[in-house]
Short mmCIF file of C-alpha atoms in Angstrom, two decimals:
data_model
loop_
_atom_site.label_atom_id
_atom_site.label_comp_id
_atom_site.label_asym_id
_atom_site.label_seq_id
_atom_site.Cartn_x
_atom_site.Cartn_y
_atom_site.Cartn_z
CA MET A 1 41.06 -18.17 -66.06
CA GLY A 2 40.81 -15.04 -63.91
CA GLY A 3 37.92 -12.68 -64.44
CA LEU A 4 34.91 -11.09 -62.83
CA SER A 5 32.03 -13.53 -62.86
CA GLU A 6 28.59 -12.53 -61.59
CA GLU A 7 29.36 -14.20 -58.26
CA ASN A 8 32.70 -12.41 -58.01
CA ILE A 9 31.04 -9.05 -58.67
CA LYS A 10 28.59 -9.65 -55.82
CA GLY A 11 31.45 -10.63 -53.52
CA VAL A 12 33.50 -7.54 -54.47
CA VAL A 13 30.54 -5.18 -53.94
CA LEU A 14 29.82 -6.72 -50.53
CA ALA A 15 33.51 -6.55 -49.56
CA LEU A 16 33.67 -2.87 -50.57
CA LEU A 17 30.49 -2.10 -48.63
CA SER A 18 31.98 -3.94 -45.66
CA SER A 19 35.14 -1.82 -45.79
CA ALA A 20 33.12 1.37 -46.09
CA PHE A 21 30.89 0.51 -43.13
CA ILE A 22 33.74 -0.72 -40.94
CA GLY A 23 36.02 2.20 -41.78
CA GLY A 24 33.23 4.68 -41.11
CA SER A 25 32.26 2.95 -37.87
CA PHE A 26 35.62 3.80 -36.28
CA ILE A 27 35.07 7.51 -36.93
CA ILE A 28 31.50 7.45 -35.61
CA LYS A 29 32.55 5.57 -32.48
CA LYS A 30 35.47 7.95 -31.99
CA LYS A 31 33.08 10.90 -32.05
CA GLY A 32 30.86 9.08 -29.57
CA LEU A 33 33.81 8.34 -27.30
CA LYS A 34 34.87 11.99 -27.28
CA ARG A 35 31.35 13.14 -26.49
CA ALA A 36 30.98 10.57 -23.71
CA ALA A 37 34.37 11.52 -22.23
CA ALA A 38 33.40 15.21 -22.26
CA CYS A 39 30.17 14.48 -20.39
CA SER A 40 31.49 11.97 -17.83
CA GLY A 41 35.05 13.20 -17.38
CA VAL A 42 36.33 9.59 -17.61
CA ARG A 43 37.78 8.30 -20.88
CA ALA A 44 37.15 4.78 -22.14
CA GLY A 45 40.90 4.21 -22.32
CA VAL A 46 41.22 4.47 -18.53
CA GLY A 47 38.21 2.37 -17.63
CA GLY A 48 35.22 4.61 -18.33
CA TYR A 49 31.99 3.11 -19.65
CA ALA A 50 29.95 6.25 -20.24
CA TYR A 51 30.14 5.56 -23.99
CA LEU A 52 27.55 2.80 -23.47
CA LEU A 53 24.99 5.55 -22.86
CA GLU A 54 26.07 7.53 -25.93
CA PRO A 55 23.74 6.99 -28.97
CA LEU A 56 26.48 7.99 -31.42
CA TRP A 57 28.72 5.17 -30.17
CA TRP A 58 25.92 2.66 -30.68
CA ILE A 59 25.35 3.96 -34.21
CA GLY A 60 29.01 3.27 -34.87
CA MET A 61 28.73 -0.21 -33.38
CA ILE A 62 25.67 -1.01 -35.51
CA THR A 63 27.52 0.26 -38.58
CA MET A 64 30.44 -2.01 -37.76
CA ILE A 65 28.16 -5.04 -37.32
CA ALA A 66 26.53 -4.26 -40.68
CA GLY A 67 29.98 -4.19 -42.23
CA GLU A 68 30.90 -7.53 -40.67
CA ALA A 69 27.64 -9.03 -41.94
CA ALA A 70 28.44 -7.84 -45.46
CA ASN A 71 31.92 -9.33 -45.16
CA PHE A 72 30.45 -12.65 -43.98
CA VAL A 73 28.11 -12.81 -46.98
CA ALA A 74 30.93 -11.80 -49.35
CA TYR A 75 32.75 -15.04 -48.56
CA ALA A 76 29.71 -16.96 -49.83
CA PHE A 77 30.02 -15.35 -53.26
CA ALA A 78 33.74 -14.81 -53.88
CA PRO A 79 37.00 -16.65 -53.12
CA ALA A 80 38.85 -15.82 -49.92
CA VAL A 81 41.89 -14.76 -51.98
CA LEU A 82 39.70 -11.93 -53.31
CA VAL A 83 37.66 -10.95 -50.23
CA THR A 84 40.32 -11.05 -47.51
CA PRO A 85 42.85 -8.55 -48.97
CA LEU A 86 40.02 -6.08 -49.68
CA GLY A 87 39.59 -5.74 -45.92
CA ALA A 88 42.59 -3.39 -45.99
CA LEU A 89 40.42 -0.77 -47.71
CA SER A 90 38.70 -0.10 -44.38
CA ILE A 91 41.93 1.60 -43.27
CA ILE A 92 41.76 3.96 -46.24
CA VAL A 93 38.13 4.84 -45.48
CA SER A 94 38.94 5.44 -41.83
CA ALA A 95 42.09 7.48 -42.53
CA THR A 96 40.32 9.62 -45.13
CA LEU A 97 37.30 10.31 -42.94
CA ALA A 98 39.57 11.04 -39.97
CA HIS A 99 41.41 13.60 -42.12
CA PHE A 100 38.25 15.49 -43.05
CA ILE A 101 35.98 14.90 -40.04
CA LEU A 102 38.32 14.54 -37.07
CA LYS A 103 40.89 16.92 -38.60
CA GLU A 104 43.65 14.31 -38.17
CA LYS A 105 46.40 15.07 -40.67
CA LEU A 106 47.20 12.31 -43.14
CA PRO A 107 50.96 12.47 -43.97
CA ARG A 108 52.15 12.23 -47.56
CA LEU A 109 53.55 8.76 -46.96
CA GLY A 110 50.14 7.83 -45.59
CA VAL A 111 48.58 8.99 -48.86
CA LEU A 112 51.13 6.85 -50.71
CA GLY A 113 50.11 3.88 -48.52
CA CYS A 114 46.46 4.45 -49.45
CA VAL A 115 47.32 4.59 -53.15
CA MET A 116 49.29 1.34 -52.86
CA CYS A 117 46.36 -0.38 -51.13
CA ILE A 118 43.94 0.79 -53.83
CA ALA A 119 46.28 -0.19 -56.68
CA GLY A 120 46.93 -3.61 -55.15
CA SER A 121 43.22 -4.19 -54.59
CA VAL A 122 42.42 -3.33 -58.21
CA ILE A 123 45.06 -5.79 -59.42
CA ILE A 124 43.65 -8.52 -57.16
CA VAL A 125 40.08 -7.88 -58.33
CA VAL A 126 41.02 -7.92 -62.02
CA HIS A 127 43.04 -11.14 -61.79
CA ALA A 128 41.02 -12.96 -59.10
CA PRO A 129 39.89 -16.53 -59.80
CA ARG A 130 36.25 -17.24 -60.46
CA GLU A 131 34.18 -18.54 -57.58
CA ARG A 132 33.76 -22.29 -57.77
CA ALA A 133 30.17 -23.54 -58.05
CA ILE A 134 29.22 -25.52 -54.93
CA ASP A 135 25.98 -27.52 -54.67
CA SER A 136 25.99 -28.72 -51.05
CA VAL A 137 27.78 -28.47 -47.73
CA GLN A 138 28.81 -32.09 -48.19
CA GLU A 139 30.85 -31.01 -51.20
CA ILE A 140 32.62 -28.49 -48.97
CA TRP A 141 33.15 -31.22 -46.40
CA GLY A 142 34.88 -33.27 -49.09
CA MET A 143 37.24 -30.32 -49.71
CA ALA A 144 37.87 -29.94 -45.98
CA THR A 145 38.76 -33.62 -45.58
CA GLN A 146 41.13 -33.90 -48.54
CA PRO A 147 44.64 -35.00 -47.47
CA ALA A 148 46.35 -31.71 -48.36
CA PHE A 149 43.99 -29.59 -46.25
CA LEU A 150 43.98 -32.10 -43.38
CA LEU A 151 47.77 -31.79 -43.38
CA TYR A 152 47.39 -28.01 -43.19
CA VAL A 153 44.86 -28.24 -40.34
CA GLY A 154 47.07 -30.70 -38.48
CA SER A 155 50.07 -28.43 -38.88
CA VAL A 156 48.08 -25.43 -37.62
CA LEU A 157 46.83 -27.30 -34.55
CA VAL A 158 50.32 -28.57 -33.72
CA LEU A 159 51.81 -25.08 -34.07
CA VAL A 160 49.04 -23.55 -31.96
CA PHE A 161 49.53 -26.23 -29.29
CA ILE A 162 53.28 -25.53 -29.18
CA LEU A 163 52.77 -21.77 -29.09
CA VAL A 164 50.12 -21.93 -26.35
CA PHE A 165 51.77 -24.42 -24.01
CA HIS A 166 55.49 -23.90 -24.66
CA PHE A 167 56.29 -20.46 -26.06
CA SER A 168 53.43 -18.47 -24.54
CA PRO A 169 54.49 -18.98 -20.88
CA GLN A 170 58.17 -18.42 -21.70
CA CYS A 171 58.27 -15.53 -24.17
CA GLY A 172 54.66 -14.60 -24.95
CA HIS A 173 55.08 -11.24 -23.22
CA THR A 174 58.39 -10.43 -24.92
CA ASN A 175 57.90 -11.71 -28.47
CA VAL A 176 54.99 -10.24 -30.44
CA LEU A 177 54.95 -13.18 -32.86
CA VAL A 178 53.66 -15.64 -30.23
CA PHE A 179 50.21 -14.17 -29.55
CA THR A 180 49.73 -12.82 -33.08
CA GLY A 181 50.81 -16.19 -34.49
CA ILE A 182 48.10 -17.98 -32.50
CA CYS A 183 45.49 -15.46 -33.69
CA SER A 184 46.56 -15.71 -37.31
CA LEU A 185 46.71 -19.50 -37.41
CA MET A 186 43.27 -19.89 -35.84
CA GLY A 187 41.97 -17.04 -37.99
CA SER A 188 42.81 -18.87 -41.21
CA LEU A 189 40.68 -21.82 -40.04
CA SER A 190 37.86 -19.52 -38.95
CA VAL A 191 37.69 -17.90 -42.42
CA MET A 192 37.50 -21.30 -44.12
CA SER A 193 34.66 -22.25 -41.78
CA VAL A 194 32.96 -18.89 -42.30
CA LYS A 195 33.06 -19.42 -46.06
CA ALA A 196 31.67 -22.95 -45.65
CA LEU A 197 28.93 -21.74 -43.31
CA GLY A 198 28.09 -18.76 -45.53
CA THR A 199 27.83 -20.99 -48.60
CA SER A 200 25.55 -23.38 -46.69
CA LEU A 201 23.25 -20.53 -45.66
CA LYS A 202 23.21 -19.16 -49.21
CA LEU A 203 22.17 -22.56 -50.57
CA THR A 204 19.54 -22.81 -47.83
CA PHE A 205 18.03 -19.44 -48.74
CA GLU A 206 17.99 -20.53 -52.39
CA GLY A 207 15.76 -23.46 -51.41
CA ASN A 208 18.35 -26.19 -50.97
CA ASN A 209 18.21 -26.74 -47.20
CA GLN A 210 21.67 -27.44 -45.76
CA LEU A 211 20.71 -27.13 -42.09
CA ILE A 212 19.74 -30.79 -42.03
CA TYR A 213 23.35 -31.83 -42.47
CA PRO A 214 25.61 -32.14 -39.40
CA GLU A 215 28.51 -30.69 -41.40
CA THR A 216 26.83 -27.27 -41.35
CA TRP A 217 26.66 -27.26 -37.55
CA PHE A 218 30.22 -28.54 -37.31
CA PHE A 219 31.45 -25.55 -39.31
CA LEU A 220 29.46 -23.28 -37.00
CA LEU A 221 31.18 -24.85 -33.99
CA VAL A 222 34.60 -24.34 -35.58
CA VAL A 223 33.81 -20.67 -36.25
CA ALA A 224 32.77 -20.09 -32.63
CA THR A 225 35.83 -21.90 -31.24
CA CYS A 226 38.31 -20.09 -33.46
CA VAL A 227 36.80 -16.65 -32.84
CA VAL A 228 36.92 -17.16 -29.06
CA MET A 229 40.60 -18.11 -29.26
CA GLN A 230 41.34 -15.17 -31.51
CA MET A 231 39.67 -12.71 -29.13
CA ASN A 232 41.52 -14.17 -26.15
CA TYR A 233 45.02 -14.04 -27.59
CA LEU A 234 44.49 -10.83 -29.52
CA ASN A 235 43.51 -9.15 -26.26
CA LYS A 236 46.75 -10.44 -24.75
CA ALA A 237 48.79 -9.16 -27.69
CA LEU A 238 47.19 -5.72 -27.60
CA ASP A 239 47.53 -5.47 -23.83
CA THR A 240 51.24 -6.36 -24.03
CA PHE A 241 52.53 -4.67 -27.18
CA ASN A 242 52.01 -1.42 -29.06
CA THR A 243 49.03 -1.50 -31.40
CA ALA A 244 51.11 -0.02 -34.21
CA VAL A 245 53.25 -3.17 -34.03
CA VAL A 246 50.49 -5.74 -33.47
CA SER A 247 48.06 -4.58 -36.17
CA PRO A 248 50.27 -4.78 -39.29
CA ILE A 249 51.97 -8.00 -38.16
CA TYR A 250 48.61 -9.60 -37.46
CA TYR A 251 47.18 -8.41 -40.78
CA VAL A 252 50.13 -9.72 -42.80
CA MET A 253 50.20 -13.11 -41.05
CA PHE A 254 46.42 -13.55 -41.02
CA THR A 255 45.91 -12.63 -44.67
CA THR A 256 48.83 -14.74 -45.89
CA LEU A 257 47.70 -17.82 -43.98
CA THR A 258 44.08 -17.33 -45.05
CA ILE A 259 45.02 -17.16 -48.72
CA LEU A 260 47.23 -20.24 -48.31
CA ALA A 261 44.41 -22.16 -46.62
CA SER A 262 41.91 -21.13 -49.30
CA VAL A 263 44.27 -22.14 -52.12
CA ILE A 264 44.69 -25.58 -50.50
CA MET A 265 41.06 -26.20 -49.54
CA PHE A 266 39.09 -24.54 -52.35
CA LYS A 267 41.88 -24.83 -54.98
CA ASP A 268 41.40 -21.18 -55.97
CA TRP A 269 44.40 -21.16 -58.29
CA ASP A 270 43.56 -24.34 -60.18
CA GLY A 271 43.04 -23.52 -63.85
CA GLN A 272 44.56 -20.05 -63.56
CA SER A 273 47.47 -19.01 -65.72
CA ALA A 274 50.85 -18.23 -64.21
CA ASP A 275 50.42 -14.57 -65.23
CA ASN A 276 47.21 -14.23 -63.24
CA ILE A 277 48.70 -15.90 -60.18
CA ILE A 278 51.82 -13.71 -60.28
CA SER A 279 49.63 -10.61 -60.72
CA GLU A 280 47.54 -11.57 -57.68
CA ILE A 281 50.67 -12.08 -55.59
CA CYS A 282 52.03 -8.69 -56.70
CA GLY A 283 48.73 -7.03 -55.86
CA PHE A 284 48.73 -8.74 -52.48
CA ILE A 285 52.27 -7.51 -51.77
CA ALA A 286 51.22 -3.98 -52.76
CA VAL A 287 48.29 -4.09 -50.32
CA LEU A 288 50.49 -5.41 -47.52
CA SER A 289 53.16 -2.76 -48.18
CA GLY A 290 50.58 0.01 -48.27
CA THR A 291 49.03 -1.22 -45.03
CA ILE A 292 52.37 -1.29 -43.22
CA LEU A 293 53.32 2.13 -44.61
CA LEU A 294 50.02 3.66 -43.53
CA HIS A 295 50.37 2.21 -40.05
CA SER A 296 53.95 3.40 -39.68
CA THR A 297 53.08 6.95 -40.74
CA LYS A 298 50.08 7.09 -38.41
CA ASP A 299 52.25 5.83 -35.57
CA PHE A 300 54.79 8.58 -36.31
CA GLU A 301 52.04 11.17 -36.45
CA ARG A 302 50.65 9.96 -33.13
CA SER A 303 54.06 10.08 -31.47
CA SER A 304 54.64 13.66 -32.65
CA SER A 305 51.25 15.07 -31.70
CA PHE A 306 48.92 14.22 -28.86
CA GLY A 307 45.29 13.80 -29.72
CA SER A 308 45.85 11.69 -32.77
CA SER A 309 44.27 8.28 -33.29
CA TYR A 310 43.68 5.86 -36.08
CA ALA A 311 41.51 2.90 -36.90
CA PRO A 312 43.58 -0.25 -36.69
CA VAL A 313 43.24 -2.72 -39.47
CA SER A 314 41.61 -5.97 -38.57
CA PRO A 315 40.14 -8.46 -40.99
CA THR A 316 37.99 -10.25 -38.49
CA LEU A 317 35.19 -9.43 -36.13
CA SER A 318 37.26 -10.68 -33.19
CA THR A 319 39.82 -7.96 -33.80
CA ARG A 320 37.31 -5.15 -33.78
CA LEU A 321 35.40 -6.45 -30.77
CA CYS A 322 38.50 -7.12 -28.66
CA ASN A 323 37.82 -3.98 -26.64
CA GLY A 324 34.45 -2.58 -25.65
CA ASN A 325 34.94 0.78 -27.32
CA GLY A 326 36.09 -0.65 -30.62
CA GLU A 327 39.50 0.94 -30.27
CA PHE A 328 42.63 -0.52 -28.84
CA ARG A 329 43.78 0.40 -25.38
CA ARG A 330 47.19 1.74 -26.27
CA ASP A 331 45.78 4.41 -28.55
CA GLU A 332 45.85 7.87 -27.04
CA GLU A 333 42.50 9.56 -26.82
CA ASP A 334 42.07 13.12 -27.99
CA PRO A 335 42.10 15.79 -25.32
CA GLU A 336 38.69 16.17 -23.80
CA PRO A 337 36.50 18.75 -25.51
CA PRO A 338 35.28 21.75 -23.50
CA GLU A 339 32.69 21.06 -20.86
CA ASP A 340 30.11 23.22 -22.59
CA MET A 341 29.73 20.42 -25.16
CA CYS A 342 27.72 18.50 -22.55
CA MET A 343 24.14 19.16 -21.73
CA THR A 344 24.81 18.17 -18.14
CA LYS A 345 28.02 17.86 -16.18
CA GLN A 346 28.42 14.83 -14.01
#
C-alpha cells in the first residue's frame, strides 16, 4: 500500500531541503559570478577564474554541497521512485529566486511549468510506496544479484559499450542522445549504488557496522566509477549541444531509467495497488512535462533578452559539478555591472 511512513517522511523532508539548497545555490553563485566578473573584467564563461576568490561564490558552492548531502541521505530513508522526481523542485526554487532576486522575468508558461512540477510531486509523495526495511548490506547485495536486476545491469553495460565505442565516434557530436544516453544509463546504476551505500552508512551509524563487509566498498567503487563517467560524457554533451536541449533530455532519461532500476532492484511497486502505481506514473509525467515546459520558456526568454540565465536541472552531483562555476558554458552571462561595484579595479 502507498502511504507516508516515518521513513518516507524523513526522505521527503531531506529531498525538499536538498532542492531548496541546490536551487538557492545557483542564485548565490550567479551573484558571485557577476561580482567577480565586475572586479576582474573576465567572465567565467570565457575562461575567467576570478570567481574562485569571491566569497559569495564559495557560499553558493557550500550550499550546493549541503543540498547534495541531504539528497544522498534521502535515498537511505525513502525509495528512489520518491526521491528522484523531487529533484525537479530545485528548478522551481531557482526560477522563483531568480525572478525576485536577479529580476529575471518568469513567463506565464514558466509559472504553469512550476505548478505542474509541484502538483506532480504532491501526487508522487501521496502515492509513493513505503520504504522497505533493510537489515544489512548483504541483503542489498542479494537484491543487486537477483536475475532480473543482473539482466538490467548487463543490458546497461552493453548499451553503454555500444554507445561509447560505436556511436560516439560516428555521431556523438551530431546526435544529442548519444552522450546523454551514456550519462543516463550510468546514472541509474550510480543512484542504486548511492542508495545501497547510504543505507549501509545509516545502519552503521545505528550501531550495526556494515563497513566490515566488502559489499559496502564495492558499492562505493561503483558510485565513483559511474560519477566519473557521467561527468566526462555530460561535459561532452554540454560542450557540443545547447544546454536547453541537453538538460531536459538528460533529466527525462535519467529519472525514467532510475525509477525503472529501482522498481527492478528494490521492488518498489510490489504490494502496491494498480491505482497507486498509475497515480505515481501520472505524477511523474506531470513533473517531466512541467520541467520541459519551464526549460523551453526559459530558453525562449533567454533568446529574446540578453542577460538572462537559469539554473539547469540536474539530479546528480556530476551534473552540477561539470563546470567550475556551477553553470553551463552555453548560458549567456548577464552584462557586467558598473565598475564602481568593485572595491578595486584590476
